Amino acid sequence: MGEQVLLIVECLSRSSRRTDYIDEPAEHGKVDIPHSTRVDVSYERARVELLELVGGEYRDHPRAHRSALPRTDLPSPDARSRGTPLS
């Protein structure tokens, strides 16, 4: 499955923090999904975290708060979008 899925996006919930931060990333890592994005809207403004699978675990990549847009040089299916804001 992982070789077909390049990115998974999670919308976090206050009621399921353990599942969102521990259980689900572990499951996604087991099937080698290379990138994950967490969107947390429990703050005044949404927080977006980009994560990269390294050695079977997701590691922080750029993070954006408030009105900032995260930028990344991670590969994407469309190489023209590399290094541009994710929107």
mmCIF file with all atom_site columns, C-alpha atoms in Angstrom:
data_model
loop_
_atom_site.group_PDB
_atom_site.id
_atom_site.type_symbol
_atom_site.label_atom_id
_atom_site.label_alt_id
_atom_site.label_comp_id
_atom_site.label_asym_id
_atom_site.label_entity_id
_atom_site.label_seq_id
_atom_site.pdbx_PDB_ins_code
_atom_site.Cartn_x
_atom_site.Cartn_y
_atom_site.Cartn_z
_atom_site.occupancy
_atom_site.B_iso_or_equiv
_atom_site.pdbx_formal_charge
_atom_site.auth_seq_id
_atom_site.auth_comp_id
_atom_site.auth_asym_id
_atom_site.auth_atom_id
_atom_site.pdbx_PDB_model_num
ATOM 1  C CA . MET A 1 1  ? 0.000   0.000  0.000   1.00 0.00 ? 1  MET A CA 1
ATOM 2  C CA . GLY A 1 2  ? 2.723   2.491  0.965   1.00 0.00 ? 2  GLY A CA 1
ATOM 3  C CA . GLU A 1 3  ? 4.321   2.620  -2.474  1.00 0.00 ? 3  GLU A CA 1
ATOM 4  C CA . GLN A 1 4  ? 0.993   3.847  -3.847  1.00 0.00 ? 4  GLN A CA 1
ATOM 5  C CA . VAL A 1 5  ? 0.318   6.455  -1.144  1.00 0.00 ? 5  VAL A CA 1
ATOM 6  C CA . LEU A 1 6  ? 2.831   9.324  -1.036  1.00 0.00 ? 6  LEU A CA 1
ATOM 7  C CA . LEU A 1 7  ? 1.178   11.562 1.557   1.00 0.00 ? 7  LEU A CA 1
ATOM 8  C CA . ILE A 1 8  ? -1.431  11.189 4.253   1.00 0.00 ? 8  ILE A CA 1
ATOM 9  C CA . VAL A 1 9  ? -3.135  14.176 5.880   1.00 0.00 ? 9  VAL A CA 1
ATOM 10 C CA . GLU A 1 10 ? -4.462  13.952 9.442   1.00 0.00 ? 10 GLU A CA 1
ATOM 11 C CA . CYS A 1 11 ? -6.897  16.439 10.958  1.00 0.00 ? 11 CYS A CA 1
ATOM 12 C CA . LEU A 1 12 ? -6.222  16.227 14.687  1.00 0.00 ? 12 LEU A CA 1
ATOM 13 C CA . SER A 1 13 ? -8.848  16.105 17.382  1.00 0.00 ? 13 SER A CA 1
ATOM 14 C CA . ARG A 1 14 ? -8.583  16.999 21.071  1.00 0.00 ? 14 ARG A CA 1
ATOM 15 C CA . SER A 1 15 ? -10.486 13.833 21.956  1.00 0.00 ? 15 SER A CA 1
ATOM 16 C CA . SER A 1 16 ? -8.083  11.497 20.152  1.00 0.00 ? 16 SER A CA 1
ATOM 17 C CA . ARG A 1 17 ? -4.578  12.860 20.828  1.00 0.00 ? 17 ARG A CA 1
ATOM 18 C CA . ARG A 1 18 ? -3.019  9.444  21.538  1.00 0.00 ? 18 ARG A CA 1
ATOM 19 C CA . THR A 1 19 ? -4.483  7.962  18.372  1.00 0.00 ? 19 THR A CA 1
ATOM 20 C CA . ASP A 1 20 ? -3.499  10.991 16.261  1.00 0.00 ? 20 ASP A CA 1
ATOM 21 C CA . TYR A 1 21 ? 0.080   11.333 17.563  1.00 0.00 ? 21 TYR A CA 1
ATOM 22 C CA . ILE A 1 22 ? 1.084   7.720  18.346  1.00 0.00 ? 22 ILE A CA 1
ATOM 23 C CA . ASP A 1 23 ? -1.151  4.977  16.989  1.00 0.00 ? 23 ASP A CA 1
ATOM 24 C CA . GLU A 1 24 ? -1.961  6.256  13.498  1.00 0.00 ? 24 GLU A CA 1
ATOM 25 C CA . PRO A 1 25 ? 1.594   7.385  12.602  1.00 0.00 ? 25 PRO A CA 1
ATOM 26 C CA . ALA A 1 26 ? 2.898   3.962  13.678  1.00 0.00 ? 26 ALA A CA 1
ATOM 27 C CA . GLU A 1 27 ? 0.372   2.255  11.393  1.00 0.00 ? 27 GLU A CA 1
ATOM 28 C CA . HIS A 1 28 ? 1.211   4.566  8.487   1.00 0.00 ? 28 HIS A CA 1
ATOM 29 C CA . GLY A 1 29 ? 4.937   3.976  9.008   1.00 0.00 ? 29 GLY A CA 1
ATOM 30 C CA . LYS A 1 30 ? 4.444   0.204  8.880   1.00 0.00 ? 30 LYS A CA 1
ATOM 31 C CA . VAL A 1 31 ? 3.154   0.506  5.312   1.00 0.00 ? 31 VAL A CA 1
ATOM 32 C CA . ASP A 1 32 ? 5.904   2.962  4.300   1.00 0.00 ? 32 ASP A CA 1
ATOM 33 C CA . ILE A 1 33 ? 3.854   6.064  3.535   1.00 0.00 ? 33 ILE A CA 1
ATOM 34 C CA . PRO A 1 34 ? 6.776   8.485  3.074   1.00 0.00 ? 34 PRO A CA 1
ATOM 35 C CA . HIS A 1 35 ? 5.114   11.770 4.122   1.00 0.00 ? 35 HIS A CA 1
ATOM 36 C CA . SER A 1 36 ? 2.478   12.836 6.599   1.00 0.00 ? 36 SER A CA 1
ATOM 37 C CA . THR A 1 37 ? 0.822   16.170 7.304   1.00 0.00 ? 37 THR A CA 1
ATOM 38 C CA . ARG A 1 38 ? -0.898  17.006 10.585  1.00 0.00 ? 38 ARG A CA 1
ATOM 39 C CA . VAL A 1 39 ? -3.442  19.798 10.722  1.00 0.00 ? 39 VAL A CA 1
ATOM 40 C CA . ASP A 1 40 ? -4.413  20.954 14.208  1.00 0.00 ? 40 ASP A CA 1
ATOM 41 C CA . VAL A 1 41 ? -7.227  23.488 14.408  1.00 0.00 ? 41 VAL A CA 1
ATOM 42 C CA . SER A 1 42 ? -7.472  23.503 18.203  1.00 0.00 ? 42 SER A CA 1
ATOM 43 C CA . TYR A 1 43 ? -5.306  26.638 18.303  1.00 0.00 ? 43 TYR A CA 1
ATOM 44 C CA . GLU A 1 44 ? -6.460  30.177 17.547  1.00 0.00 ? 44 GLU A CA 1
ATOM 45 C CA . ARG A 1 45 ? -5.201  29.521 14.041  1.00 0.00 ? 45 ARG A CA 1
ATOM 46 C CA . ALA A 1 46 ? -4.501  26.178 12.448  1.00 0.00 ? 46 ALA A CA 1
ATOM 47 C CA . ARG A 1 47 ? -1.063  24.602 12.907  1.00 0.00 ? 47 ARG A CA 1
ATOM 48 C CA . VAL A 1 48 ? 0.351   22.504 10.077  1.00 0.00 ? 48 VAL A CA 1
ATOM 49 C CA . GLU A 1 49 ? 3.189   20.004 10.556  1.00 0.00 ? 49 GLU A CA 1
ATOM 50 C CA . LEU A 1 50 ? 4.967   18.258 7.689   1.00 0.00 ? 50 LEU A CA 1
ATOM 51 C CA . LEU A 1 51 ? 6.542   14.934 8.621   1.00 0.00 ? 51 LEU A CA 1
ATOM 52 C CA . GLU A 1 52 ? 8.924   12.640 6.754   1.00 0.00 ? 52 GLU A CA 1
ATOM 53 C CA . LEU A 1 53 ? 9.312   8.887  7.355   1.00 0.00 ? 53 LEU A CA 1
ATOM 54 C CA . VAL A 1 54 ? 12.925  8.208  8.390   1.00 0.00 ? 54 VAL A CA 1
ATOM 55 C CA . GLY A 1 55 ? 13.970  4.787  9.669   1.00 0.00 ? 55 GLY A CA 1
ATOM 56 C CA . GLY A 1 56 ? 10.369  3.730  10.239  1.00 0.00 ? 56 GLY A CA 1
ATOM 57 C CA . GLU A 1 57 ? 9.452   6.837  12.281  1.00 0.00 ? 57 GLU A CA 1
ATOM 58 C CA . TYR A 1 58 ? 8.018   10.189 11.271  1.00 0.00 ? 58 TYR A CA 1
ATOM 59 C CA . ARG A 1 59 ? 10.324  13.151 11.898  1.00 0.00 ? 59 ARG A CA 1
ATOM 60 C CA . ASP A 1 60 ? 9.407   16.833 11.927  1.00 0.00 ? 60 ASP A CA 1
ATOM 61 C CA . HIS A 1 61 ? 9.941   18.724 8.748   1.00 0.00 ? 61 HIS A CA 1
ATOM 62 C CA . PRO A 1 62 ? 8.859   22.372 8.320   1.00 0.00 ? 62 PRO A CA 1
ATOM 63 C CA . ARG A 1 63 ? 6.075   23.545 10.605  1.00 0.00 ? 63 ARG A CA 1
ATOM 64 C CA . ALA A 1 64 ? 3.822   26.540 10.091  1.00 0.00 ? 64 ALA A CA 1
ATOM 65 C CA . HIS A 1 65 ? 1.869   28.570 12.629  1.00 0.00 ? 65 HIS A CA 1
ATOM 66 C CA . ARG A 1 66 ? -0.593  31.392 12.208  1.00 0.00 ? 66 ARG A CA 1
ATOM 67 C CA . SER A 1 67 ? -0.698  32.706 8.653   1.00 0.00 ? 67 SER A CA 1
ATOM 68 C CA . ALA A 1 68 ? 2.704   31.353 7.539   1.00 0.00 ? 68 ALA A CA 1
ATOM 69 C CA . LEU A 1 69 ? 2.820   28.733 4.819   1.00 0.00 ? 69 LEU A CA 1
ATOM 70 C CA . PRO A 1 70 ? 5.110   25.723 5.254   1.00 0.00 ? 70 PRO A CA 1
ATOM 71 C CA . ARG A 1 71 ? 7.740   25.263 2.559   1.00 0.00 ? 71 ARG A CA 1
ATOM 72 C CA . THR A 1 72 ? 9.509   22.044 1.731   1.00 0.00 ? 72 THR A CA 1
ATOM 73 C CA . ASP A 1 73 ? 12.077  20.610 -0.636  1.00 0.00 ? 73 ASP A CA 1
ATOM 74 C CA . LEU A 1 74 ? 10.683  17.100 -0.209  1.00 0.00 ? 74 LEU A CA 1
ATOM 75 C CA . PRO A 1 75 ? 9.949   15.354 -3.497  1.00 0.00 ? 75 PRO A CA 1
ATOM 76 C CA . SER A 1 76 ? 6.447   15.642 -4.827  1.00 0.00 ? 76 SER A CA 1
ATOM 77 C CA . PRO A 1 77 ? 4.602   13.884 -7.653  1.00 0.00 ? 77 PRO A CA 1
ATOM 78 C CA . ASP A 1 78 ? 4.828   17.168 -9.560  1.00 0.00 ? 78 ASP A CA 1
ATOM 79 C CA . ALA A 1 79 ? 8.498   18.191 -9.422  1.00 0.00 ? 79 ALA A CA 1
ATOM 80 C CA . ARG A 1 80 ? 7.600   21.716 -10.573 1.00 0.00 ? 80 ARG A CA 1
ATOM 81 C CA . SER A 1 81 ? 6.005   22.355 -7.158  1.00 0.00 ? 81 SER A CA 1
ATOM 82 C CA . ARG A 1 82 ? 9.191   21.505 -5.227  1.00 0.00 ? 82 ARG A CA 1
ATOM 83 C CA . GLY A 1 83 ? 10.202  24.323 -2.900  1.00 0.00 ? 83 GLY A CA 1
ATOM 84 C CA . THR A 1 84 ? 6.940   26.204 -3.298  1.00 0.00 ? 84 THR A CA 1
ATOM 85 C CA . PRO A 1 85 ? 4.346   26.874 -0.601  1.00 0.00 ? 85 PRO A CA 1
ATOM 86 C CA . LEU A 1 86 ? 1.961   24.051 0.104   1.00 0.00 ? 86 LEU A CA 1
ATOM 87 C CA . SER A 1 87 ? -1.508  25.482 -0.286  1.00 0.00 ? 87 SER A CA 1
#
